[in-house]
XYZ file of C-alpha atoms in Angstrom:
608
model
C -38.764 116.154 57.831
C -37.774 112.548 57.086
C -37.486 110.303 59.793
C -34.520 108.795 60.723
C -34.535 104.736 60.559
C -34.605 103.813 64.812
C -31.972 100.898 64.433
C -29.330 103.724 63.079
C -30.304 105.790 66.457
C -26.662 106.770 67.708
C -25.681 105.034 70.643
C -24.274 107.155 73.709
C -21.539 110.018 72.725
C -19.613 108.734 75.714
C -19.164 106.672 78.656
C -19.954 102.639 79.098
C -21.061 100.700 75.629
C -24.124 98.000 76.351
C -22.660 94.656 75.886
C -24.868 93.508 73.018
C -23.372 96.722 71.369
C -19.613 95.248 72.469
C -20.262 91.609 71.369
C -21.882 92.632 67.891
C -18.782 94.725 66.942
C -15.909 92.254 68.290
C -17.751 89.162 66.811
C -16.791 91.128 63.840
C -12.619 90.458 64.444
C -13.069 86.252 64.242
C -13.835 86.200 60.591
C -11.385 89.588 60.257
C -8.450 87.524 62.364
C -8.732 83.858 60.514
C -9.411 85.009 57.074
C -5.916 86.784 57.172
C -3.787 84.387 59.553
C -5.178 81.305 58.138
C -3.519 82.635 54.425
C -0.153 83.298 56.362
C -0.219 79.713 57.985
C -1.288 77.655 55.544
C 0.549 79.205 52.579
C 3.776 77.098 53.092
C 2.810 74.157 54.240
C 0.549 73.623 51.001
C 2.296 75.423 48.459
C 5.936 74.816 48.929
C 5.970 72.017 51.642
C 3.249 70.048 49.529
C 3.102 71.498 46.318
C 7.314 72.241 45.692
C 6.094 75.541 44.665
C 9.036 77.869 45.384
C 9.213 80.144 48.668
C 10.438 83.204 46.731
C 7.677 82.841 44.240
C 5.033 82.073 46.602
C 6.695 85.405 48.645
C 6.668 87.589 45.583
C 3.128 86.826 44.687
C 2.027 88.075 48.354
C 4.240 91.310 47.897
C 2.778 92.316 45.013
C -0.665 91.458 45.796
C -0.674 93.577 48.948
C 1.475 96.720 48.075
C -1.008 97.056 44.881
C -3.585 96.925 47.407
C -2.341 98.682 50.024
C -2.357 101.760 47.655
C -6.032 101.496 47.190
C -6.461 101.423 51.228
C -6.746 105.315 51.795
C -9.156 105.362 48.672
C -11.468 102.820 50.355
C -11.194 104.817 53.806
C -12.013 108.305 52.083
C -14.755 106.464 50.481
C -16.158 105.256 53.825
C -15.796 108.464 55.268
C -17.899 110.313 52.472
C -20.314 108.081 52.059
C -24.343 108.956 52.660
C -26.913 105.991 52.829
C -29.825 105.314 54.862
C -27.990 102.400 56.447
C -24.757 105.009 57.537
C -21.206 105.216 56.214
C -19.840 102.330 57.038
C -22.381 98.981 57.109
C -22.667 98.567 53.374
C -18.945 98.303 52.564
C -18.493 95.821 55.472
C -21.695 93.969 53.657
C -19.832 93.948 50.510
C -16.693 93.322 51.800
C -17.917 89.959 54.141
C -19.172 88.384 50.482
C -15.940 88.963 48.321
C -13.756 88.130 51.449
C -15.110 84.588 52.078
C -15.389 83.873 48.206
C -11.753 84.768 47.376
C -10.538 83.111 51.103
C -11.948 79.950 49.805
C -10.902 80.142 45.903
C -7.119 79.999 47.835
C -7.564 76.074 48.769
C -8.783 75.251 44.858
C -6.431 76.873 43.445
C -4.369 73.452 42.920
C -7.171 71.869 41.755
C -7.395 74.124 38.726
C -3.957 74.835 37.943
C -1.248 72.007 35.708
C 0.646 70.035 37.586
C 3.926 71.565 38.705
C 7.215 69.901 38.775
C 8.199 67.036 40.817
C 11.006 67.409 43.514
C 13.624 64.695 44.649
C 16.242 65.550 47.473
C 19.155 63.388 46.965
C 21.292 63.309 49.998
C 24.884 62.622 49.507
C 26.327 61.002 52.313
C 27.779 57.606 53.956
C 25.087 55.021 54.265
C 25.575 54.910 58.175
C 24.357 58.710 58.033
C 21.140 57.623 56.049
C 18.375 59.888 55.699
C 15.031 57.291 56.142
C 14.023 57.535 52.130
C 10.360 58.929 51.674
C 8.790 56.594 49.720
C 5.458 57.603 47.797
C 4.221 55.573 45.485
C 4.333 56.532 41.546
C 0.575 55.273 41.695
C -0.388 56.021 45.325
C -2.235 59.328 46.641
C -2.552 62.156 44.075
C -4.684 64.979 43.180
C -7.075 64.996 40.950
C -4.312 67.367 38.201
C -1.531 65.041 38.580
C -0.574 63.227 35.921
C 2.729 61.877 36.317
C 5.021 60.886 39.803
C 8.021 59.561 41.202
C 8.508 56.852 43.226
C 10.742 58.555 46.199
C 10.610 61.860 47.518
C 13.805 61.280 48.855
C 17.189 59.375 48.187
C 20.156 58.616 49.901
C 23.461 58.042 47.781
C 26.762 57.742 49.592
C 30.210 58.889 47.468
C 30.950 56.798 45.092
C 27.687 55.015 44.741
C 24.346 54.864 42.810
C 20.500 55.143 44.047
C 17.849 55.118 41.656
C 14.245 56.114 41.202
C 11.101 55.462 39.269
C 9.365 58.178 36.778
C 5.656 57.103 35.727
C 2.962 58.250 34.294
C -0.855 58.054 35.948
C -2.657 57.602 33.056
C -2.233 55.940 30.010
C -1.030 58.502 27.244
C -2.562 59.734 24.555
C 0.810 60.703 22.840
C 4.641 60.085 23.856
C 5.657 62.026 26.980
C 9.204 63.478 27.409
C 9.839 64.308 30.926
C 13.328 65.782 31.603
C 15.524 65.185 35.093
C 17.612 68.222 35.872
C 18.801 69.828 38.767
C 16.707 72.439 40.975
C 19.399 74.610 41.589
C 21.036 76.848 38.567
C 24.708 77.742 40.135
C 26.513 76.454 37.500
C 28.603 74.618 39.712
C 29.487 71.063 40.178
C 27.424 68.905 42.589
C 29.623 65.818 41.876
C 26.434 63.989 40.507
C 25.476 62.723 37.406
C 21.843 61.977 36.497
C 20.645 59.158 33.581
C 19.119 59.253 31.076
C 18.493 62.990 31.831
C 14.792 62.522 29.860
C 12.724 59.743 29.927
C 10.223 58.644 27.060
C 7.212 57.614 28.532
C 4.662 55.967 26.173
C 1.737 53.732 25.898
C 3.017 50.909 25.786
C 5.116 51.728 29.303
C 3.672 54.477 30.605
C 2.789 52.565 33.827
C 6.352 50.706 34.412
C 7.329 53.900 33.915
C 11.458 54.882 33.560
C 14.677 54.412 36.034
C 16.774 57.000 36.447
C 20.294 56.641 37.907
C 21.819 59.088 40.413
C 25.499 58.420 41.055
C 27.896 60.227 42.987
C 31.566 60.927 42.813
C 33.723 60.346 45.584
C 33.970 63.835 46.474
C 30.352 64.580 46.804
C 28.691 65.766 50.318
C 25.967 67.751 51.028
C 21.805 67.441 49.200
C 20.864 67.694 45.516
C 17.385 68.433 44.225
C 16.214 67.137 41.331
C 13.420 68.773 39.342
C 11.014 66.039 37.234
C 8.770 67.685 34.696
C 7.703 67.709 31.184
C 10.301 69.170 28.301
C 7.623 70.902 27.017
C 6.964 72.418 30.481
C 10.555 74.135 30.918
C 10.967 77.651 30.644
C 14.457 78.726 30.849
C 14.057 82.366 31.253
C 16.394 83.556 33.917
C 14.631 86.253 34.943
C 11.526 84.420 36.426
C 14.217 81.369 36.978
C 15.644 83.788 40.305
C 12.461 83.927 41.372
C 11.907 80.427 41.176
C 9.321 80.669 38.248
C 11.491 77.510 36.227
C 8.365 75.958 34.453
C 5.147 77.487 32.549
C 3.013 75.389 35.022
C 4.869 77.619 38.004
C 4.611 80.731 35.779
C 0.587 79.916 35.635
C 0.786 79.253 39.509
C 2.012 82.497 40.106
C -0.349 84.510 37.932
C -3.454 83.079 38.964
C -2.184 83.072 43.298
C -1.036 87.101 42.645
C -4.546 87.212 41.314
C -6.461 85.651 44.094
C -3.992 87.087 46.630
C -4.858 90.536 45.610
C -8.725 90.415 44.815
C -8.762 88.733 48.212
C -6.899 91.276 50.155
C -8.712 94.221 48.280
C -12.070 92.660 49.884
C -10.596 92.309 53.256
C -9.705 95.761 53.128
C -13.199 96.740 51.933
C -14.620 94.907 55.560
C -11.601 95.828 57.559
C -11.350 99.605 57.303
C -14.890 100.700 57.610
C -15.136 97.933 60.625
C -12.085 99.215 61.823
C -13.701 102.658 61.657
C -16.643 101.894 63.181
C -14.586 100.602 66.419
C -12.864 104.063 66.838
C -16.007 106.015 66.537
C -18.162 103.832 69.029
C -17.451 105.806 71.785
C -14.624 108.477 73.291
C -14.752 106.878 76.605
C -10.442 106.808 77.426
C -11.363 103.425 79.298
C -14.092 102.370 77.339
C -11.947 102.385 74.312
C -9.487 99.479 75.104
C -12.110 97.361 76.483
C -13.997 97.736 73.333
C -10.658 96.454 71.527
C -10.588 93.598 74.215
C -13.910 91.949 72.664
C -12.363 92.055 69.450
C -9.708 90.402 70.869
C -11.500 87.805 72.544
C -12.802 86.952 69.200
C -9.304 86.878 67.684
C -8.397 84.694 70.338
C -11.269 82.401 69.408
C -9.767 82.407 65.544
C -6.623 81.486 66.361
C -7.779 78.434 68.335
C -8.523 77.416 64.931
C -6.029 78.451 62.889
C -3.821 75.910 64.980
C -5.683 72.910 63.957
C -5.968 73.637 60.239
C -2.751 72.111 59.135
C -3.408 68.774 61.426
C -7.264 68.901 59.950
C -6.303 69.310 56.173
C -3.881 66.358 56.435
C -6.747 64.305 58.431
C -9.120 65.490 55.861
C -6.531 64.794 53.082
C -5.893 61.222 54.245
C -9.722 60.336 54.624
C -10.577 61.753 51.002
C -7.524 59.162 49.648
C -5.632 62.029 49.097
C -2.796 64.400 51.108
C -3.057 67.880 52.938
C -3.754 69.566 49.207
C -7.060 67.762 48.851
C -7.920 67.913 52.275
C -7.431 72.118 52.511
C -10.497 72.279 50.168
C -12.945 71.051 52.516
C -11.224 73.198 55.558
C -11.100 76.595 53.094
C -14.381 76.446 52.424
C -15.665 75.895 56.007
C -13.716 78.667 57.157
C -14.931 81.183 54.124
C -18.628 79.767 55.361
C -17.367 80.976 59.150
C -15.679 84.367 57.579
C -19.129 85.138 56.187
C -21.375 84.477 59.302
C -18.765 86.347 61.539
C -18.366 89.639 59.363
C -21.981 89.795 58.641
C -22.856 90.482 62.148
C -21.415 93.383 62.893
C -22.012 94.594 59.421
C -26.146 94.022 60.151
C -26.109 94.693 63.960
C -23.934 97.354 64.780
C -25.045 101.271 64.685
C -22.897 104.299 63.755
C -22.301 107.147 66.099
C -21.590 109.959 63.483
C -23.990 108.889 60.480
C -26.399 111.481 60.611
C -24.675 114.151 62.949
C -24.967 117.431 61.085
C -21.090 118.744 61.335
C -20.336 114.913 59.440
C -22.534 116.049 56.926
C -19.926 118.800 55.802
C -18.131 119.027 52.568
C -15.536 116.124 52.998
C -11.259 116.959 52.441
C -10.074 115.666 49.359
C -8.457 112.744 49.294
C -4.866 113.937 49.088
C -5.217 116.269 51.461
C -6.549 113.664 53.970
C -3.513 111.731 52.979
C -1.356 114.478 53.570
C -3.025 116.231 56.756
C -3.280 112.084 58.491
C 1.187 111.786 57.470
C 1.136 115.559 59.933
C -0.040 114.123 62.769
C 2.824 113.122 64.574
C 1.466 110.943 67.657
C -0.396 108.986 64.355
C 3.197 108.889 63.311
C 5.036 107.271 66.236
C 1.845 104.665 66.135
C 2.330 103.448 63.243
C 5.923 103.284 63.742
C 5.348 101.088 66.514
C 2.551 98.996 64.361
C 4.810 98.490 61.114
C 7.913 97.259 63.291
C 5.548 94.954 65.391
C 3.921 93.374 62.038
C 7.682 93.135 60.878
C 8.828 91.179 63.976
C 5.599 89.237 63.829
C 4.778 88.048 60.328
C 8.456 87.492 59.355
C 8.533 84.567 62.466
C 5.330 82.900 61.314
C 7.162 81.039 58.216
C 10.163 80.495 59.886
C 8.364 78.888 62.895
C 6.783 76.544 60.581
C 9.831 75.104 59.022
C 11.481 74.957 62.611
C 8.369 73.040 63.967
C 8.191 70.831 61.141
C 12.284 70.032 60.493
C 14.051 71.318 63.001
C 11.879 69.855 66.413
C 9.913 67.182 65.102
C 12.509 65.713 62.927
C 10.156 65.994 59.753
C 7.135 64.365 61.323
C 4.373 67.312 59.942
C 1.998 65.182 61.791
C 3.317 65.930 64.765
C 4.357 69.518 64.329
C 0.793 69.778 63.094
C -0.343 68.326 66.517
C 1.762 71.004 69.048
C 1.378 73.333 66.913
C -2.885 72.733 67.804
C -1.608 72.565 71.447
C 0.361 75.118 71.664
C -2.733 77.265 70.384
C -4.689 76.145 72.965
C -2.487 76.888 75.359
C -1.776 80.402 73.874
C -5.250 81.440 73.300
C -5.963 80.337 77.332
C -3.376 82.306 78.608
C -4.276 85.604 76.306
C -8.497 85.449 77.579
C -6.666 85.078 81.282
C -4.425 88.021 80.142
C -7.540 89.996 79.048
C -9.400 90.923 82.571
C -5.705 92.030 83.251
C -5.478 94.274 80.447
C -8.947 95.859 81.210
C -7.740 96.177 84.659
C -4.449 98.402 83.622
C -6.341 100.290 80.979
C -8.301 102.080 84.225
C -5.112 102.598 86.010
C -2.487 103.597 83.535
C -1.692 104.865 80.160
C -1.939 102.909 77.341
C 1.747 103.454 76.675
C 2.604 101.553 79.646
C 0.378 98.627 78.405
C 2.089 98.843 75.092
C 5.950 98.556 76.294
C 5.487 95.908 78.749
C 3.822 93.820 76.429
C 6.576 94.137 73.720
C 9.352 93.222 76.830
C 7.181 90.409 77.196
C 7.366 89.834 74.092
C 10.898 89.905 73.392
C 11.919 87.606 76.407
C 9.443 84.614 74.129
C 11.359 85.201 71.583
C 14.740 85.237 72.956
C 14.017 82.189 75.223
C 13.016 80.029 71.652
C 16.983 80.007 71.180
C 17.082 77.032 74.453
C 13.606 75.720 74.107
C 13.084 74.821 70.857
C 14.967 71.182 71.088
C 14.631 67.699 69.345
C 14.922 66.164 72.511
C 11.544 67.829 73.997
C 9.585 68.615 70.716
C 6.986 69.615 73.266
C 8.534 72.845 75.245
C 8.748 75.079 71.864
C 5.384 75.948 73.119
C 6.630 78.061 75.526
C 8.556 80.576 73.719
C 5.713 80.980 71.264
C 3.474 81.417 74.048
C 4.842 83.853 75.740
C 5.448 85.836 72.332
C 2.017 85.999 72.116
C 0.969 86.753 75.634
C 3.070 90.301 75.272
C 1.650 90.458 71.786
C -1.738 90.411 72.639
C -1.141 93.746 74.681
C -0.109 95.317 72.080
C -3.449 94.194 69.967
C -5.360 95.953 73.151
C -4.323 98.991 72.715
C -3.808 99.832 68.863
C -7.478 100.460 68.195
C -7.572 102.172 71.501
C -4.835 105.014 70.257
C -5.915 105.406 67.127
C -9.522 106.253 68.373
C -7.604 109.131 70.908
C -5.328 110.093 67.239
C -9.011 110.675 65.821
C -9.724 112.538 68.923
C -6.763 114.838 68.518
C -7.088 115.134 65.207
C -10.841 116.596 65.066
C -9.794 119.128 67.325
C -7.009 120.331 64.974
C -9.181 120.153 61.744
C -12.866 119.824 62.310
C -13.275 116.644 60.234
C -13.607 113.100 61.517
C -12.199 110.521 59.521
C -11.988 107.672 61.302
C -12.028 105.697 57.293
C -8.951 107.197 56.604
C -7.046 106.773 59.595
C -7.911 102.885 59.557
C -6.886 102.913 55.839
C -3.546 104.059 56.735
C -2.954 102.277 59.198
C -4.185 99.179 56.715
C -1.499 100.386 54.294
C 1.373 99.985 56.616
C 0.191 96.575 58.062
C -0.343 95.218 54.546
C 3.100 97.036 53.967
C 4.711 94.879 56.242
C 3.122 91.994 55.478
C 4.362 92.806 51.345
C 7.659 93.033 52.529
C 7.888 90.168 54.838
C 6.608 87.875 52.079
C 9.287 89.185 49.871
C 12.021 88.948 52.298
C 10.872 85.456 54.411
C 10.079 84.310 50.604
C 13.783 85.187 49.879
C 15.609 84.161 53.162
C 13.777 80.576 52.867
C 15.341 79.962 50.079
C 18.239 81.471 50.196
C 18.938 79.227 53.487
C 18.383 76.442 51.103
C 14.350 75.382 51.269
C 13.157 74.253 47.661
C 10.008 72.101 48.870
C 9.021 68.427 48.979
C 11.722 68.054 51.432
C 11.175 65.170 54.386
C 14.453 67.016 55.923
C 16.110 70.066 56.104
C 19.813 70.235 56.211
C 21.867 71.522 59.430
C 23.331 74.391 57.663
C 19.309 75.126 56.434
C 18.285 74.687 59.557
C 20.780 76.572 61.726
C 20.329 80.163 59.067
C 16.146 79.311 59.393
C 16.815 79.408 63.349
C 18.953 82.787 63.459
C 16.480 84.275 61.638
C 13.186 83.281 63.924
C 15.470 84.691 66.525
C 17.792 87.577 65.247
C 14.485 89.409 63.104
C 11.817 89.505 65.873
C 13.958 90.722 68.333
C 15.263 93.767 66.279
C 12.006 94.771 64.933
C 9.938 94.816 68.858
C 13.373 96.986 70.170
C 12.200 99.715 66.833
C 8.495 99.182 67.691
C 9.975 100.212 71.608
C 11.633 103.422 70.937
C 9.191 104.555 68.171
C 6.930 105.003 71.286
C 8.827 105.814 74.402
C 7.882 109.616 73.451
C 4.466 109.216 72.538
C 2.484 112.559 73.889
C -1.285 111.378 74.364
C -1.267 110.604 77.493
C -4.922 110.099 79.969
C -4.753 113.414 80.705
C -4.342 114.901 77.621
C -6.973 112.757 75.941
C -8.912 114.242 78.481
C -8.594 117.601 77.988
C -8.880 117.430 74.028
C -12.530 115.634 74.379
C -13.346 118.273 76.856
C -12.727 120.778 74.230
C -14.602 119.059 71.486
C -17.405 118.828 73.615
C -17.380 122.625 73.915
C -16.862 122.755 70.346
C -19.802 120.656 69.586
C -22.377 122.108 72.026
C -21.550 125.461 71.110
C-alpha cells in the first residue's frame, strides 16, 4: 500500500492547534485582506478623483464583475471539495489562485497607462467673487501621464453672475493632423445652467498646438450653483444615451469600462480560487469550539497587519506620483505592483505550509453530492441561513461607507487637501489597527467564556455607536477627530471578523451530522457568493448615489448640497444594515452546548 507523503500527515482531530500550524494559515489572510480592500480604497481616488472617470461607471464595472463571479463561487467550492491529489484538496487551488491574484491585482494600477486618454473635467463655480472657490491651476504642459495628449489649464474656475472666466485648451505634442476638441457640458438634463461656453470646439493645429485655444465661460445674472465642463476630442464623443446614464459619454470611457470589467472580474475569479479553498481549510483545521475563534484571530491579526497598509497607499501613490514627475496615477504603479509582489509571498505560505485534516480520511473519499444538490442541501440549513444573513447585511453596512468616507475625508473635513486626508486617513489606520490587536486577547478571552453570539451582537452595538457618533465628529474645524468614529466602527467590526469563520466551521459541524458529507468548499463558496453579492451591489448603488449627489470627478471641491446627501448616506446606510445584521441573529440555535453535543455524536459516528 502506497505511502502517504509525511508533510500531508493530519494534524490533531481536536483540541489546541501548534502555533506554527496557526501562523502558517493566518499569514494566509494579509495577502487575502489587502488584495481586496486595497481595490475598494483606491478605486475612487484614482479613477474618478484623478482620472474623471465616472462613479456610476466605475460602480457598474465592479457589479458586474463580481455577480458573474460570484456565480462561479459554489463551482470552485464543489471543485475543492472533490478534488484528489497527492498534495490534498485544497493546496493546489490556493497555489493557483496566489499567481493569478497578484498578476490581475497589479494589472489594476496600469490600466491607465494602456488605455486613451479620457475626457478632461472643468468645475465652473458660479458665484460672487467674495465667495471664491481658490482656482486649481494645473498647467496645460505640467505633470501628465505618459497617454495624455492634450490638457487644460484650470481644473477649476470661478465666474460670478454676470461675468466671464476663461481657460486654456492645448495640446502636448505637436500634431500630426488638425485636432478638434469640443467643450460641452458634463451633465445631460436638458436644462438651462445660465452659461454659455465659446467657441464650443477648438481647432488645434501645428502651427498652435502649444498656445493652444481660449475658451470663454460667461454667466447670466441668474446663474448659481457649479457647472462641469467636459474637454475631449469630437471624434471621441459617443452620444448614445444608454451608456450616457451610466456615464459611458466618450469611446475612450466606453474602452475604460471594458477593459476595468475585464480585469475586475478575472481578478476576483482568482481571489475566489485562493479564498474558498483557504477559507476551507480554516474550518476544517480543527473542531475545537474554542480553538476555532482563536484560529480566526491569527487571521485577523494578519488582516490587521494589511490594513496598516492599505491606509498609507493613497498618501504613498501621490508621494510616489510626485517623485516620478507625475500625480497619484503614475505613482499607483509602483505601489500595485509591490503589493501584488506582497499578495504573492503572503498566499503562498499557507498554500505550501499548511496540512489538511480530511485529505486522505476514508469516509472523504466517498462519492461526492452533485453540485446542485450541495447548493440546494447548504440554502436548508437554516443556522447557515441566519449567518449569512448577518454576513450580507454587515458587508452592506460596511463596503457602502468605504466610498463615502473617502469623499467626506477628502471634501468635506479637509477642505479638498487629498494630501492631508491621505495623511489621517494613514493615522487613523494606525490607530485602528492598535486598538483591534489590543481588542484581540479580549476576544480570545470571551470566546472561552461565552457564545459566539454574544461576541457577535456586542460588536455590531459597538459598531453602530462609531457610526452614529461620525454625525458630530467629523468637522472642518478638527479634521483630526473623524478618526474616532471610524475607529470605533472598526473595533466592533473586528468582532464580528472573529467569529464568522468560527460559525461556519460549527454550520459544517452540524451539517455532517445531518448528511454525512463534509464540504467545507462549498460552504466557503457560498458564503463568497453573498460577500461578493454585497460588494456587486454596493458598487452599483455607492456608484449611483455618488453621482446622483452630484460627484463627476476632477473636482478640488464638493458642493454643500453634495456634501450634505454624501454625509446622510455614510450615516443613514451603515446604521440600517448592522440593526438587519442584529436581528438576523438574535435567534441563532448553535449555541456551546449544542456544538458540543453534535461533535460528540460525530465522534461516535466516526469511531463506529
Amino acid at each position: 500500500m502506497e505511502s502517504r507523503p509525511a508533510e500531508l500527515a493530519p494534524p490533531p482531530a481536536a483540541g489546541r492547534l501548534p502555533v506554527r500550524s496557526k501562523l502558517a494559515w493566518g499569514v494566509g489572510g494579509l495577502g487575502e485582506n489587502i488584495a481586496n480592500s486595497a481595490i475598494l480604497s483606491l478605486v475612487f481616488p484614482i479613477f474618478n478623483v484623478a482620472l474623471g472617470f465616472s462613479t456610476l461607471a466605475i460602480g457598474l464595472a465592479m457589479a458586474v464583475s463580481r455577480i458573474a463571479d460570484a456565480v462561479i463561487d459554489p463551482i470552485v467550492g464543489n471543485l475543492t471539495d472533490r478534488t484528489r491529489s497527492r498534495w490534498g484538496r485544497r493546496r493546489p487551488w490556493m497555489f493557483a489562485g496566489s499567481i493569478l491574484m497578484s498578476l490581475c491585482f497589479t494589472a489594476v494600477w496600469f490600466l491607465p497607462a494602456l488605455m486613451p486618454q479620457l475626457p478632461r473635467l472643468v468645475t465652473v463655480h458660479l458665484q460672487a467673487q467674495d465667495h471664491a472657490v481658490t482656482q486649481a491651476a494645473v498647467g496645460v504642459h505640467g505633470q501628465h501621464d505618459a497617454r495624455e495628449w492634450y490638457g487644460v489649464s484650470l481644473k477649476e474656475l470661478t465666474v460670478a453672475p454676470g461675468q466671464q472666466g476663461t481657460f486654456t485648451v492645448a495640446l502636448l505634442h505637436a500634431p500630426e493632423h488638425d485636432v478638434r476638441l469640443r467643450v460641452e457640458l458634463a451633465d445631460h438634463d436638458g436644462g438651462d445652467r445660465g452659461v454659455t461656453v465659446m467657441p464650443a470646439e477648438l481647432l488645434l493645429t501645428a502651427a498652435n498646438w502649444q498656445a493652444g485655444g481660449t475658451v470663454t465661460v460667461s454667466a447670466t445674472a441668474a446663474s448659481k450653483g457649479d457647472v462641469v465642463l467636459r474637454v475631449l476630442p469630437a471624434a471621441d464623443v459617443l452620444d448614445v444615451p444608454l451608456l450616457q446614464s451610466a456615464g459611458i459619454t466618450s469611446y475612450s470611457s466606453l474602452q475604460m469600462f471594458i477593459a476595468f470589467a475585464l480585469i475586475c472580474l478575472l481578478f476576483y475569479f482568482s481571489f475566489s480560487v485562493f479564498v474558498i479553498p483557504y477559507s476551507g481549510l480554516g474550518i476544517e483545521l480543527t473542531d475545537d469550539y474554542a480553538e476555532r475563534t482563536n484560529l480566526q484571530i491569527y487571521r485577523l491579526v494578519a488582516s490587521f497587519c494589511a490594513s496598516l497598509l492599505v491606509g498609507y497607499l493613497y498618501l504613498w501613490s501621490q508621494q510616489l506620483g510626485a517623485w516620478l514627475g507625475g500625480d497619484e496615477v503614475t505613482g499607483v504603479r509602483l505601489v500595485g505592483a509591490a503589493i501584488g509582489l506582497l499578495v504573492l509571498l503572503s498566499t503562498m505560505v499557507p498554500a505550501l505550509l499548511c496540512r489538511e485534516r480530511f485529505a486522505h480520511r476514508e469516509d472523504a473519499q466517498k462519492e461526492h453530492l452533485p453540485l446542485l444538490r450541495a447548493i440546494r442541501l447548504t440554502a436548508a440549513n437554516k443556522s447557515f441561513r441566519m449567518l449569512m444573513g448577518s454576513v450580507f447585511a454587515v458587508f452592506m453596512g460596511l463596503f457602502f461607507s468605504l466610498p463615502f468616507m473617502t469623499y467626506i475625508g477628502i471634501y468635506y473635513v479637509c477642505l479638498g487637501d487629498k494630501l492631508l486626508a491621505a495623511e489621517i486617513g494613514g493615522a487613523m489606520t494606525v490607530v485602528q489597527v492598535t486598538g483591534q490587536f489590543l481588542a484581540m486577547p479580549l476576544i480570545a478571552w470571551a470566546g472561552r467564556r461565552v457564545d459566539k453570539k454574544v461576541i457577535l451582537l456586542t460588536g455590531l452595538s459597538i459598531s453602530m455607536v462609531g457610526y452614529a457618533s461620525s454625525w458630530w465628529l467629523f468637522t472642518p474645524e478638527h479634521p483630526w477627530l473623524q478618526i474616532i468614529p471610524v475607529v470605533v466602527a472598526a473595533w466592533g467590526l473586528c468582532a464580528c471578523w472573529a467569529v464568522n469563520g468560527s460559525f461556519a466551521a460549527d454550520i459544517c459541524d452540524e451539517d455532517e451530522l445531518d448528511t454525512g458529507h463534509r464540504r467545507e468548499g462549498v460552504y466557503s463558496a457560498v458564503f463568497a457568493l453573498v460577500y461578493k453579492t454585497a460588494i456587486g451591489i454596493v458598487a452599483l448603488g455607492s456608484g449611483a448615489l455618488l453621482a446622483w449627489a452630484g460627484v463627476v470627478g476632477q473636482e478640488s471641491m464638493l458642493t454643500d448640497d453634495t456634501l450634505l446627501k454624501v454625509r446622510v448616506a455614510y450615516l443613514a446606510i451603515p446604521l440600517l444594515f448592522l440593526g438587519l445584521a442584529m436581528v438576523s441573529m438574535w435567534r441563532y440555535p448553535l449555541s456551546r452546548e449544542r456544538v458540543v453535543e453534535i461533535q460528540s455524536q460525530l465522534h461516535c459516528r466516526r469511531q463506529g
